[in-house]
């Protein structure tokens, strides 16, 4: 079992602080998670959490627009941010002696963002996000799967129903007051976790944290998420076929499963690795190498933490392979796992890949800080970083078989398939 040193603290304003000291290399990582993502968006403002992530790099009271990037990079560091359905994070990795720079920058925008916000900055970032949508969704082969699949898997009233990138109309409608409201509601110390990993002295680091984040007042609370509980299975097989400008068929086959981090989820996550992680996994081996029906195949969990998660198989056919043939072959592999389970060799291979990937990630101070923030935000327990592998290692082949039988049946499937526009009639 891993034994990464972890210490936790809480400021009076509610900011949770996680420290993991490691003097192996003279670098330090700062990682700040806000427990807000696209699931928190209100009707008519989809895409706002991601738009707001962009706005947070547009300067604060003492930092000019884009100066956050310039200061960190001039100090020899790297930085970025990302948004997901359940959270938004911001992170920097710098030489050890620059720790206070990262903390000051993060604290300035947590405590003093609004004085720097202008309509011009909002309009600029709105256009940037719209272009990002055009590039990654609207004009990307199969790119709309990001919003079509959740729309089929979750009912319209569910917080996961709409896409993270949001609609053009909603992005256009975002106002400067929306920015202020979102900031005041969610970007507060009591809705955040600050993790520091790497080469630092804990007492000095905590003093810096208290100096820069301590004066920031806690928030006034935020609205509860709409109900997220769902039946354990879809109760049917929902199908959607999309004609698109693509050269080969592609199918996403999704199953509703328990949320990320729950006890049964670990068997399903490992089952996803058995099916689709690495070239030796079940789907790539059967569909790509042996049957030569697909050019690519994989499986993964969406890692959603509230209500329900999704296990998704993703298969892209070779050019000319009909959708019906591709989907039939994919379902045959799923049915085989349901009927016969998986071998001990398959379980061990998938577990070894997962273990090596996990340990490789944790060699990076940046990833270590990110995982600490993740476990603290989602589960209130950063110590799970030391026990996470054991949760996977405890999964048996019998549990994998039971999970397949319980969750991969025909009454719990959503298939979203893409076909070349000219062959849509044939595919139907």
XYZ file of C-alpha atoms in Angstrom:
428
model
C 0.000 0.000 0.000
C 1.193 3.496 -0.807
C 2.338 5.643 2.093
C 2.361 9.161 0.689
C 2.600 11.644 3.568
C -0.580 13.694 3.834
C -1.528 16.444 6.253
C -4.825 18.306 6.219
C -5.830 21.679 7.612
C -8.823 23.986 7.398
C -8.801 27.767 7.503
C -11.428 29.659 9.455
C -13.089 30.660 6.181
C -13.641 26.998 5.245
C -10.786 26.510 2.762
C -9.527 22.937 3.053
C -5.752 22.579 2.645
C -3.979 19.305 1.840
C -0.185 19.025 2.042
C 2.028 16.218 0.742
C 5.694 16.888 1.365
C 8.328 15.319 -0.915
C 11.876 16.667 -1.265
C 12.965 14.328 -4.085
C 13.013 17.146 -6.647
C 13.069 20.920 -6.160
C 9.587 21.574 -7.506
C 6.229 22.246 -5.936
C 2.706 21.818 -7.304
C -0.277 23.919 -6.302
C -3.719 22.609 -7.190
C -7.008 24.340 -6.446
C -10.314 22.520 -6.971
C -13.643 24.323 -6.870
C -16.617 22.029 -6.374
C -18.545 23.450 -9.313
C -18.939 22.180 -12.860
C -21.443 22.116 -15.660
C -23.874 20.182 -13.435
C -24.286 23.372 -11.388
C -25.341 25.502 -14.351
C -28.843 26.918 -14.405
C -31.246 26.690 -17.311
C -30.353 29.032 -20.144
C -26.720 29.315 -19.067
C -25.212 26.036 -20.259
C -21.471 26.177 -20.871
C -21.049 28.814 -18.209
C -18.753 26.833 -15.892
C -16.304 26.331 -18.758
C -16.627 29.936 -19.913
C -15.888 31.004 -16.358
C -12.721 28.891 -16.318
C -11.509 31.085 -19.208
C -12.522 34.237 -17.372
C -10.342 33.303 -14.419
C -7.241 33.818 -16.541
C -8.333 37.358 -17.489
C -6.787 38.997 -14.480
C -7.779 40.042 -10.992
C -7.336 43.165 -8.905
C -3.532 42.982 -8.832
C -2.895 40.826 -11.902
C -3.402 41.992 -15.492
C -5.133 39.897 -18.138
C -3.004 36.861 -19.048
C -0.339 37.991 -16.564
C -1.041 34.881 -14.495
C 0.400 32.837 -17.368
C 3.315 35.207 -17.879
C 4.374 35.282 -14.236
C 4.301 31.518 -13.797
C 6.052 30.776 -17.061
C 8.753 33.397 -16.431
C 9.374 31.697 -13.107
C 9.965 28.421 -14.923
C 6.577 26.918 -14.182
C 3.618 25.439 -16.013
C -0.079 26.000 -15.373
C -3.597 25.518 -16.678
C -7.156 24.793 -15.671
C -9.947 22.444 -16.667
C -13.667 21.994 -16.215
C -15.712 18.828 -15.793
C -19.316 18.082 -14.962
C -18.614 17.968 -11.215
C -15.700 20.360 -10.675
C -13.298 22.996 -12.035
C -9.592 23.034 -11.239
C -6.598 25.357 -11.610
C -3.022 24.281 -11.159
C 0.616 25.348 -11.319
C 3.941 23.515 -10.981
C 6.947 25.713 -10.216
C 10.476 25.627 -8.806
C 10.170 25.212 -5.035
C 11.189 28.748 -4.136
C 8.296 30.115 -6.227
C 5.550 28.547 -4.098
C 4.380 31.872 -2.739
C 3.957 33.268 -6.261
C 1.472 30.507 -7.117
C -0.407 30.946 -3.848
C -0.595 34.718 -4.248
C -1.897 34.421 -7.820
C -4.579 31.887 -6.876
C -5.613 33.878 -3.819
C -5.832 37.150 -5.730
C -8.316 35.733 -8.189
C -10.272 33.858 -5.519
C -10.594 36.975 -3.406
C -10.438 39.807 -5.883
C -11.558 38.761 -9.347
C -14.547 41.017 -9.892
C -12.754 44.420 -9.860
C -10.897 43.298 -12.993
C -13.855 41.972 -14.970
C -14.981 43.961 -18.008
C -17.496 43.506 -20.807
C -14.628 43.467 -23.314
C -12.968 40.516 -21.548
C -16.247 38.624 -21.422
C -16.925 39.221 -25.116
C -13.409 38.078 -26.029
C -13.573 34.884 -23.982
C -17.098 34.163 -25.195
C -15.749 34.200 -28.772
C -12.814 31.994 -27.739
C -15.178 29.406 -26.236
C -17.471 29.541 -29.274
C -14.477 28.850 -31.504
C -13.497 26.006 -29.181
C -16.970 24.566 -29.611
C -16.753 24.889 -33.413
C -13.361 23.174 -33.396
C -13.969 20.392 -30.862
C -17.677 19.643 -31.307
C -19.456 21.047 -34.358
C -16.696 20.583 -36.952
C -14.944 17.578 -35.432
C -15.770 14.109 -36.827
C -18.068 12.445 -34.274
C -17.510 15.541 -32.061
C -21.152 15.932 -31.084
C -21.038 12.682 -29.083
C -20.004 14.739 -26.062
C -23.469 16.261 -25.916
C -25.633 13.686 -27.674
C -24.732 10.772 -25.418
C -25.429 12.497 -22.054
C -28.662 13.859 -23.560
C -29.830 10.291 -24.216
C -28.492 8.831 -20.957
C -29.866 11.451 -18.544
C -33.380 12.957 -18.494
C -33.773 16.667 -19.409
C -34.233 17.653 -15.776
C -30.971 15.970 -14.721
C -27.851 18.139 -14.152
C -25.748 15.820 -16.369
C -28.179 16.058 -19.325
C -26.640 19.053 -21.094
C -23.139 19.298 -22.530
C -20.172 20.834 -20.770
C -19.304 23.102 -23.709
C -22.851 24.546 -23.754
C -24.976 25.912 -26.560
C -24.117 28.904 -28.753
C -27.347 30.640 -27.706
C -26.603 30.230 -24.002
C -23.030 31.425 -24.438
C -24.292 34.479 -26.324
C -26.741 35.220 -23.525
C -24.116 35.201 -20.743
C -23.828 38.628 -19.166
C -21.259 40.336 -16.966
C -23.712 40.061 -14.067
C -23.805 36.292 -14.683
C -20.029 36.260 -14.212
C -20.328 38.137 -10.939
C -23.140 35.934 -9.657
C -21.332 32.726 -10.554
C -18.151 33.947 -8.887
C -19.878 35.054 -5.697
C -21.819 31.783 -5.489
C -19.199 29.143 -6.217
C -15.677 30.588 -6.131
C -15.493 30.827 -2.383
C -12.950 29.323 0.027
C -15.545 27.069 1.645
C -16.268 25.520 -1.771
C -12.606 24.817 -2.592
C -9.711 22.480 -1.789
C -6.116 23.706 -2.059
C -3.473 20.976 -2.368
C 0.293 21.478 -2.299
C 2.600 18.621 -3.225
C 6.363 18.454 -3.581
C 9.348 20.263 -2.110
C 8.189 22.663 0.597
C 8.323 23.164 4.345
C 4.822 22.607 5.788
C 4.932 25.305 8.450
C 6.150 27.922 5.991
C 3.643 26.809 3.359
C 0.741 26.975 5.806
C 1.831 30.453 6.872
C 1.754 31.542 3.220
C -1.676 29.972 2.738
C -3.032 31.728 5.811
C -1.484 35.038 4.725
C -2.961 35.015 1.231
C -6.203 33.022 1.573
C -7.083 33.678 5.212
C -8.589 37.186 4.695
C -10.964 35.955 1.948
C -14.484 35.691 3.403
C -16.438 32.465 3.150
C -19.411 32.361 0.777
C -23.114 32.582 1.436
C -23.881 29.049 0.291
C -25.022 27.878 -3.103
C -28.181 26.328 -4.510
C -28.597 22.584 -4.194
C -28.255 20.513 -7.340
C -31.460 19.279 -8.901
C -32.305 15.675 -7.956
C -29.754 13.233 -9.394
C -31.033 9.858 -8.230
C -31.924 7.535 -11.080
C -32.999 3.885 -11.385
C -29.986 1.541 -11.438
C -30.591 0.671 -15.104
C -32.102 2.449 -18.123
C -34.842 -0.196 -18.271
C -34.560 -0.463 -22.063
C -32.144 -0.223 -24.985
C -32.225 3.342 -26.312
C -30.800 3.800 -29.817
C -29.896 6.821 -31.886
C -28.255 6.886 -35.316
C -26.723 10.129 -36.586
C -25.939 10.850 -40.209
C -22.768 12.915 -40.283
C -19.835 13.925 -42.447
C -17.697 10.968 -41.425
C -15.973 8.310 -43.505
C -16.632 5.307 -41.250
C -19.282 4.168 -38.791
C -18.646 4.656 -35.074
C -20.733 3.451 -32.170
C -20.818 4.371 -28.483
C -22.517 1.780 -26.298
C -23.204 3.137 -22.792
C -24.412 1.412 -19.625
C -25.703 3.146 -16.489
C -23.585 2.141 -13.462
C -23.175 3.298 -9.832
C -21.327 6.604 -9.298
C -17.552 6.900 -9.355
C -15.978 6.005 -6.028
C -18.807 3.767 -4.810
C -17.882 0.197 -3.888
C -19.396 -1.498 -6.992
C -17.868 1.118 -9.259
C -14.354 -0.323 -8.841
C -15.405 -3.646 -10.396
C -17.057 -1.773 -13.257
C -14.045 0.480 -13.769
C -11.783 -2.581 -13.882
C -14.258 -4.273 -16.220
C -13.917 -1.264 -18.518
C -10.148 -1.820 -18.531
C -10.649 -5.517 -19.314
C -12.842 -4.552 -22.252
C -10.952 -1.626 -23.640
C -7.665 -0.620 -22.027
C -4.625 -1.341 -24.203
C -4.234 -3.333 -27.402
C -4.574 -6.641 -25.562
C -7.992 -5.786 -24.134
C -11.087 -7.719 -25.176
C -12.543 -5.234 -27.694
C -9.328 -4.187 -29.505
C -8.198 -7.797 -29.699
C -11.497 -9.166 -31.041
C -12.711 -6.305 -33.229
C -9.502 -4.617 -34.426
C -6.883 -7.381 -34.642
C -8.897 -10.558 -35.195
C -12.135 -9.653 -36.988
C -10.595 -6.531 -38.573
C -13.954 -4.782 -38.424
C -12.753 -1.772 -36.418
C -9.833 0.632 -36.634
C -10.059 1.473 -32.961
C -11.893 0.210 -29.871
C -11.904 1.090 -26.188
C -13.976 1.245 -23.023
C -13.940 3.578 -20.044
C -16.025 5.007 -17.240
C -17.112 8.648 -17.395
C -16.195 9.097 -13.714
C -19.320 10.952 -12.610
C -19.671 11.175 -8.854
C -23.309 11.984 -8.215
C -26.275 9.674 -8.721
C -24.979 7.501 -11.555
C -21.949 7.038 -13.779
C -21.612 5.593 -17.309
C -19.484 2.729 -18.616
C -18.920 3.429 -22.302
C -17.630 1.196 -25.118
C -16.362 3.198 -28.102
C -15.734 1.442 -31.428
C -14.800 3.013 -34.771
C -15.357 0.793 -37.800
C -13.085 0.332 -40.737
C -14.198 2.279 -43.799
C -16.956 0.360 -45.582
C -17.960 -1.777 -42.588
C -21.739 -1.319 -42.080
C -22.917 -0.008 -38.742
C -25.103 -3.069 -38.184
C -22.080 -5.370 -38.568
C -19.959 -3.236 -36.248
C -22.603 -2.944 -33.546
C -23.478 -6.639 -33.739
C -19.834 -7.573 -33.211
C -19.529 -5.171 -30.264
C -22.664 -6.491 -28.592
C -21.476 -10.073 -29.153
C -18.372 -9.324 -27.082
C -20.475 -7.773 -24.323
C -22.792 -10.771 -24.299
C -19.832 -13.114 -24.139
C -18.531 -11.360 -21.039
C -21.988 -11.537 -19.480
C -22.267 -15.215 -20.243
C -18.747 -16.463 -19.508
C -17.116 -13.748 -17.409
C -13.444 -12.878 -17.859
C -10.343 -14.934 -17.268
C -7.900 -14.422 -14.416
C -5.304 -13.501 -17.029
C -7.551 -10.711 -18.355
C -8.180 -9.391 -14.832
C -4.460 -9.442 -14.024
C -3.518 -7.726 -17.300
C -6.067 -4.945 -16.803
C -5.052 -4.492 -13.165
C -1.354 -4.316 -14.099
C -2.075 -1.603 -16.671
C -4.121 0.312 -14.142
C -1.460 -0.032 -11.435
C 1.388 1.068 -13.696
C -0.611 4.048 -14.975
C -1.558 5.068 -11.458
C 1.989 4.853 -10.090
C 3.420 6.636 -13.112
C 0.965 9.480 -12.596
C 1.842 9.840 -8.945
C 5.515 10.338 -9.762
C 4.459 13.801 -10.910
C 3.934 16.340 -8.142
C 1.280 17.970 -10.285
C -0.765 14.771 -10.637
C -0.281 13.996 -6.949
C -1.701 17.393 -5.977
C -4.570 16.929 -8.419
C -5.526 13.540 -6.970
C -5.366 14.884 -3.436
C -7.756 17.687 -4.395
C -9.983 15.204 -6.194
C -10.346 12.832 -3.250
C -10.774 15.684 -0.782
C -13.419 17.370 -2.951
C -15.444 14.319 -3.910
C -15.106 12.150 -0.829
C -13.771 14.431 1.895
C -10.805 12.073 2.272
C -7.466 12.816 0.542
C -6.036 9.692 2.226
C -7.838 7.664 -0.438
C -4.833 8.365 -2.657
C -2.992 5.731 -0.585
C -5.774 3.114 -0.714
C -7.131 3.543 -4.217
C -5.054 0.737 -5.750
C -6.103 -1.662 -2.993
C -9.735 -1.100 -3.973
C -8.962 -2.310 -7.486
C -6.719 -5.138 -6.282
C -9.553 -6.512 -4.145
C -11.816 -7.038 -7.181
C -12.093 -10.728 -8.143
C -12.989 -12.311 -11.474
C -16.261 -13.456 -9.897
C -17.098 -9.828 -9.046
C -16.269 -8.780 -12.608
C -18.637 -11.421 -13.929
C -21.361 -10.381 -11.501
C -20.967 -6.723 -12.510
C -21.230 -7.640 -16.203
C -24.374 -9.681 -15.605
C -25.945 -6.953 -13.495
C -25.173 -3.876 -15.561
C -24.376 -4.819 -19.186
C -27.729 -6.393 -20.078
C -30.010 -5.361 -22.939
C -32.254 -3.504 -20.474
C -29.436 -1.098 -19.643
C -27.991 0.083 -22.947
C -27.775 3.300 -24.920
C -26.250 3.110 -28.378
C -25.275 6.313 -30.141
C -24.009 5.543 -33.635
C -22.606 7.673 -36.439
C -22.808 6.702 -40.097
C -21.490 8.422 -43.237
C -24.197 10.691 -44.536
C -24.388 9.008 -47.931
C -24.958 5.574 -46.392
C -27.512 6.543 -43.755
C -30.337 4.830 -45.634
C -28.372 1.598 -45.832
C -27.452 1.771 -42.143
C -31.072 2.237 -41.110
